[in-house]
GROMACS .gro file of C-alpha atoms in nm:
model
  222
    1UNK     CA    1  -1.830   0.060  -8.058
    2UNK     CA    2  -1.752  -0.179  -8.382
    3UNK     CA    3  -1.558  -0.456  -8.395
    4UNK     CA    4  -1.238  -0.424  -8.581
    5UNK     CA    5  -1.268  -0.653  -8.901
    6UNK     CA    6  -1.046  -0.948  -8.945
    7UNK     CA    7  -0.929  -1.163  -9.223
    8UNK     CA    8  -1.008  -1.553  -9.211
    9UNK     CA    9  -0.846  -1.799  -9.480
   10UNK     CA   10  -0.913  -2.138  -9.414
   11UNK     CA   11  -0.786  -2.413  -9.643
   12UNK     CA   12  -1.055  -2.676  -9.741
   13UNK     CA   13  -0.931  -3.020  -9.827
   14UNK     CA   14  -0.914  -3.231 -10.087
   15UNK     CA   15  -1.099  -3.575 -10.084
   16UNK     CA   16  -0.925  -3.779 -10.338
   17UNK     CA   17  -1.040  -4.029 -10.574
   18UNK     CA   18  -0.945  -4.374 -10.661
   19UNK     CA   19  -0.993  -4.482 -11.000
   20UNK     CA   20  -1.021  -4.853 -11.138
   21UNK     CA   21  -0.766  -5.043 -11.323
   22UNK     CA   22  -0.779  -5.100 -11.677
   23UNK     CA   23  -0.717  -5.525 -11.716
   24UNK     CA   24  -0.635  -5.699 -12.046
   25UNK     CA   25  -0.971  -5.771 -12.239
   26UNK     CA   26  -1.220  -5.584 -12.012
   27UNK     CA   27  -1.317  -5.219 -12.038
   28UNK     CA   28  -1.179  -5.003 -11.794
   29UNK     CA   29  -1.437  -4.878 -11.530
   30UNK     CA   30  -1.382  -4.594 -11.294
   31UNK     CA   31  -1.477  -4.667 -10.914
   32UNK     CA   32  -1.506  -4.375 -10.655
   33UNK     CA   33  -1.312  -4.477 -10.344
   34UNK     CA   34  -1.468  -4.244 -10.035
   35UNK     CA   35  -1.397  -4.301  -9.632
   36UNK     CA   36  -1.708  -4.257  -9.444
   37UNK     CA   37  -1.707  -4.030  -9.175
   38UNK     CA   38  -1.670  -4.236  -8.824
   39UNK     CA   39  -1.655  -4.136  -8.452
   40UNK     CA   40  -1.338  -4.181  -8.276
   41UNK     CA   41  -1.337  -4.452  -8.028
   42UNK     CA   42  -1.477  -4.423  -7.644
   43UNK     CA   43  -1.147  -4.370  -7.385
   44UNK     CA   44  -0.918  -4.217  -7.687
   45UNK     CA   45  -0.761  -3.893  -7.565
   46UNK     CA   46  -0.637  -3.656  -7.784
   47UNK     CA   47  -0.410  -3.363  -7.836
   48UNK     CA   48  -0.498  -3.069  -8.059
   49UNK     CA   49  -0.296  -2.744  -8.100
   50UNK     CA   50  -0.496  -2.432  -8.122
   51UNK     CA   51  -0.481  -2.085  -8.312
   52UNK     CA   52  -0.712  -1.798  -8.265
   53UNK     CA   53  -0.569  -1.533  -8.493
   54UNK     CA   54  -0.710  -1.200  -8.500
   55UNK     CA   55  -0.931  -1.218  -8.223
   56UNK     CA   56  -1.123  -0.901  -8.139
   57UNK     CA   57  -1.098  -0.777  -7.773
   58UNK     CA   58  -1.430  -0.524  -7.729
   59UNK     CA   59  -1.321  -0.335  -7.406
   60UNK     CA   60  -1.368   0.018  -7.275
   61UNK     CA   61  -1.155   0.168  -7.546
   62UNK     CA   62  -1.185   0.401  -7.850
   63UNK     CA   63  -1.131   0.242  -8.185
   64UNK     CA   64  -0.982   0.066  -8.307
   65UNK     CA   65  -1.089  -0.200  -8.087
   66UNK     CA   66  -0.743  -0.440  -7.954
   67UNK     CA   67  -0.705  -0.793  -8.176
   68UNK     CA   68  -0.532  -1.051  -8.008
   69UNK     CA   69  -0.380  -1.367  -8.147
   70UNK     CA   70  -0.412  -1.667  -7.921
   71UNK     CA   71  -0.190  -1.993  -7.950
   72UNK     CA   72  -0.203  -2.272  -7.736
   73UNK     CA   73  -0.288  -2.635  -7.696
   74UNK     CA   74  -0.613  -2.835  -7.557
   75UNK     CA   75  -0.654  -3.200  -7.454
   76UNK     CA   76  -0.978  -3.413  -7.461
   77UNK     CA   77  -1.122  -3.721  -7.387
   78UNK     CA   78  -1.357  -3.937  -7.585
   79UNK     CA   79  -1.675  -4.009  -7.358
   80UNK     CA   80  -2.002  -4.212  -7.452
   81UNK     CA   81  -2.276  -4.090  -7.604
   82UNK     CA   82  -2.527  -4.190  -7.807
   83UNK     CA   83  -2.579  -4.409  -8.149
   84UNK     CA   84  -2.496  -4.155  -8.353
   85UNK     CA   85  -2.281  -3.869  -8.091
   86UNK     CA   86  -2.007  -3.886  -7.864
   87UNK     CA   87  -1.895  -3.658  -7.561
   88UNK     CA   88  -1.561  -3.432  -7.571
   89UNK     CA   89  -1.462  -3.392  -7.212
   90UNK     CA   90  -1.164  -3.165  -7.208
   91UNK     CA   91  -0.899  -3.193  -6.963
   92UNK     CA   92  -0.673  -2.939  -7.055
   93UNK     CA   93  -0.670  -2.582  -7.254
   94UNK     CA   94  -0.438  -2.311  -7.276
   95UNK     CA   95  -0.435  -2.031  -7.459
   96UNK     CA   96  -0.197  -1.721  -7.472
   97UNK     CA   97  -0.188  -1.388  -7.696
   98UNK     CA   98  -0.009  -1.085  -7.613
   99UNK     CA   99  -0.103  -0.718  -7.613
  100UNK     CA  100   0.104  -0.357  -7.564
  101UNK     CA  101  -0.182  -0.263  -7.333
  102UNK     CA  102  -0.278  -0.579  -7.106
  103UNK     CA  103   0.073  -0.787  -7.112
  104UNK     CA  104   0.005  -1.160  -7.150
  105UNK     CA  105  -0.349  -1.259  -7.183
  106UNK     CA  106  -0.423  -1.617  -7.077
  107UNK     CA  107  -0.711  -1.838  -7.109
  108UNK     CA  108  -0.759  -2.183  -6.910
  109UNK     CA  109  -0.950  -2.453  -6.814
  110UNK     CA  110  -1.128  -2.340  -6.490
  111UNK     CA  111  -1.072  -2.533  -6.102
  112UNK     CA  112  -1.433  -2.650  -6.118
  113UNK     CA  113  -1.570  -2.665  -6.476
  114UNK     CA  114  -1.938  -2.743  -6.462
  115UNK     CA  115  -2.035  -2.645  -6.820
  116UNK     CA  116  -2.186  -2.855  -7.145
  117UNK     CA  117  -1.946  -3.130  -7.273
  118UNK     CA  118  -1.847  -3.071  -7.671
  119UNK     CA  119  -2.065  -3.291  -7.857
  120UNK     CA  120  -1.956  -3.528  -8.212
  121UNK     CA  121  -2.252  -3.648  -8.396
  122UNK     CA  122  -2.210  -3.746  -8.692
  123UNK     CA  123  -2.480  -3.708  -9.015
  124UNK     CA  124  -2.510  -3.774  -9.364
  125UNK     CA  125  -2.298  -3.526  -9.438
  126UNK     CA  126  -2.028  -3.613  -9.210
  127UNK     CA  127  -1.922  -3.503  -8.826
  128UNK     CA  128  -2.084  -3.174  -8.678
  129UNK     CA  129  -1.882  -3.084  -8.369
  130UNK     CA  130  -1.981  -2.866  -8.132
  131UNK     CA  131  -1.699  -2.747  -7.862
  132UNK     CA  132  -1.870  -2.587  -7.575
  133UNK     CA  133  -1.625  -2.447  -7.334
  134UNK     CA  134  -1.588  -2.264  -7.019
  135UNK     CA  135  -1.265  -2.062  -6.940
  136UNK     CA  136  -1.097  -1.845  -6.687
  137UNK     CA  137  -0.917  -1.543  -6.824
  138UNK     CA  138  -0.637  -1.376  -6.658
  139UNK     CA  139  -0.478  -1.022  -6.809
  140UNK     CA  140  -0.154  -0.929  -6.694
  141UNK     CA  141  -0.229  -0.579  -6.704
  142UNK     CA  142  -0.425  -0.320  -6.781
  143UNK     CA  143  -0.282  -0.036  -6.899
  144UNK     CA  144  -0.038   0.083  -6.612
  145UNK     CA  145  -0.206  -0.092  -6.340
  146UNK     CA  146  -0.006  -0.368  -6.257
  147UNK     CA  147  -0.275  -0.733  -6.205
  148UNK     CA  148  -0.319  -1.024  -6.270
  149UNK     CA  149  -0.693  -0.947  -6.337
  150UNK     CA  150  -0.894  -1.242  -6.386
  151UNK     CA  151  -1.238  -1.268  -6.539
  152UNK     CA  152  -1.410  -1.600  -6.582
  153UNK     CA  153  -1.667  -1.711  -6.919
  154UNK     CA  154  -2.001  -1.584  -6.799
  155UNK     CA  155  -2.201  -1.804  -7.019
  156UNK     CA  156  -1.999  -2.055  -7.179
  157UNK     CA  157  -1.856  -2.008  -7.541
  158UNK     CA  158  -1.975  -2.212  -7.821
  159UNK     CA  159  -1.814  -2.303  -8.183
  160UNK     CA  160  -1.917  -2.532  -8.456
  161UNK     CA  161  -1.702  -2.702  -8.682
  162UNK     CA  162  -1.816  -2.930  -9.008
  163UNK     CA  163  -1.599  -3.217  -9.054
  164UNK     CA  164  -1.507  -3.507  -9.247
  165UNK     CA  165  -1.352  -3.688  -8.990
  166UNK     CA  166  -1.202  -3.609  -8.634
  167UNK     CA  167  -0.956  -3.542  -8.501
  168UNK     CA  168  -0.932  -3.270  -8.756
  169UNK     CA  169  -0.564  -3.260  -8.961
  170UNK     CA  170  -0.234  -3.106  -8.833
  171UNK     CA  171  -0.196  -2.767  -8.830
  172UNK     CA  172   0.035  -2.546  -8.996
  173UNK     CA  173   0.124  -2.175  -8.974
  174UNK     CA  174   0.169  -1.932  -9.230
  175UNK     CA  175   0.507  -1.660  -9.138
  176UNK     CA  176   0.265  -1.429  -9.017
  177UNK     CA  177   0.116  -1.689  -8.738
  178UNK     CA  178  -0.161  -1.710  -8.902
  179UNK     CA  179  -0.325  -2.077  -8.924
  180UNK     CA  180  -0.306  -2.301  -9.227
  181UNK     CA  181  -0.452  -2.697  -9.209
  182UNK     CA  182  -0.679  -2.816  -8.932
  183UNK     CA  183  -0.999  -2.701  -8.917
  184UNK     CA  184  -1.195  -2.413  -8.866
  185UNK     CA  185  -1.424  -2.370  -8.526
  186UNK     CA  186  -1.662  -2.077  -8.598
  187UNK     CA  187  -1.755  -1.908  -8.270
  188UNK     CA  188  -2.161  -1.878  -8.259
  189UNK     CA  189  -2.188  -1.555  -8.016
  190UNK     CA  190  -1.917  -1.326  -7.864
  191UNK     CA  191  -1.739  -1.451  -7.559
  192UNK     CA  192  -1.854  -1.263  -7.238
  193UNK     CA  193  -1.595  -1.185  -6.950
  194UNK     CA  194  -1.639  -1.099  -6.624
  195UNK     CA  195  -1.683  -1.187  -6.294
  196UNK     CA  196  -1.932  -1.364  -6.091
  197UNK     CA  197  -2.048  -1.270  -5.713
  198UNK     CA  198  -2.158  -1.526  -5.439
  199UNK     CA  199  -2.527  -1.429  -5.464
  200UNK     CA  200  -2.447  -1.546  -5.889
  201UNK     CA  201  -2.444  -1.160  -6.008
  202UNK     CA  202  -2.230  -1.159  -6.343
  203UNK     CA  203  -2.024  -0.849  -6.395
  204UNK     CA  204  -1.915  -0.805  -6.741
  205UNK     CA  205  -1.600  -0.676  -6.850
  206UNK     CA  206  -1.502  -0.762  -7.199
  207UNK     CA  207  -1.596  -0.975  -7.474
  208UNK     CA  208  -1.392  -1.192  -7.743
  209UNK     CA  209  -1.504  -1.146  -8.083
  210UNK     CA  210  -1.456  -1.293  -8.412
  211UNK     CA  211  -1.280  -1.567  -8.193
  212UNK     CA  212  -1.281  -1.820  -8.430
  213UNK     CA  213  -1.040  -2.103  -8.380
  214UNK     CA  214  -0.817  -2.361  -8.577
  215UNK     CA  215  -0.774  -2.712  -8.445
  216UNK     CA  216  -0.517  -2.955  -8.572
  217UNK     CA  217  -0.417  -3.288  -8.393
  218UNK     CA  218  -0.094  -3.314  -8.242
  219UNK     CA  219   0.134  -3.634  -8.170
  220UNK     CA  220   0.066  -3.782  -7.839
  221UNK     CA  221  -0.125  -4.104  -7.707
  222UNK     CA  222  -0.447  -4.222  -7.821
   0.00000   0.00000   0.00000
């Protein structure tokens, strides 16, 4: 089967310049003004808002394949790192999109999360994040059979975002939901789901692709 295509639009920003000030009997000389990129500080905890629009669900089905279009929130905390890195632990992530054939399709933090922490490191061209996450997905659904089904990450999913400083800006929406602002979070491979047996037998039963996802901050303490 082939994935269903999807538009992405991200907005880039605009680093602005500061020119110099013209003084009485000196020539005027221009000076370009630019903010390094830094790492945010050890212990800060921050709030981001997320958007995953057009998400491509690659299930049992004939195409066209189900999209999805996940909103939610995550929370993480700045850990130690390195000289030039810093951890992401995150402590909280919710996600929700909604489909005519699986109801409300969730994704969360799992109980016990035992994956790779997101990494900051930052470079001479500014911050590279990577976001490594583990969820647990829950469908409400499927089809006519009443659930909740839930699946779980069976490797976990990866994105990578070039930035100029983090957190990344507030995020907007355009009418249609789609994302505007923040920052883009390309996803590196498709997300697997399924389910895991004691004996550590993965199951698959869908993947996620095209999930990329737009982070913004959002107000709430440092």
């Amino acid at each position: 089967m082939t994935s269903h295509p999807t538009r992405r639009r991200l907005l880039g920003q605009v680093v602005a310049a500061a020119g110099g000030t013209l003084l009485a009997g000196q020539t005027g000389r221009a000076f370009a003004a630019s903010q390094p990129a830094s790492l945010p500080p050890i212990g800060q905890t921050i709030n981001l808002s997320l958007n995953a629009f057009g998400a491509t669900l690659a299930v049992n089905l004939p195409p066209p394949l189900p999209t999805l279009n996940f909103i939610g929130s995550m929370r993480v905390k700045v850990l130690a790192g390195g000289t030039d890195f810093v951890r992401l632990q995150t402590l909280h992530l919710t996600m929700a999109a909604h489909h005519p054939l699986f109801g409300t399709v969730t994704l969360r933090l799992p109980d016990l999360d035992v994956g790779p922490l997101s990494i900051l490191k930052i470079g001479p061209g500014g911050i590279t994040a990577n976001w490594n996450q583990s969820m647990e997905a829950t469908f409400e659904r499927s089809g006519d059979t009443e659930g909740p089904f839930v699946y779980e990450t069976l490797d976990p999913a990866k994105w990578v975002a070039h930035l100029t400083h983090y957190p990344p800006p507030p995020q907007q929406t355009n009418p249609n939901g789609s994302p505007t602002g923040g920052a883009l979070f390309q996803l590196q491979a498709p997300i697997r789901l399924g389910t895991v047996s004691p004996t550590g037998k993965k199951t698959p039963y869908a993947q996620l692709q095209g999930m990329n996802v737009n982070q913004g901050q959002l107000p709430g303490p440092a």
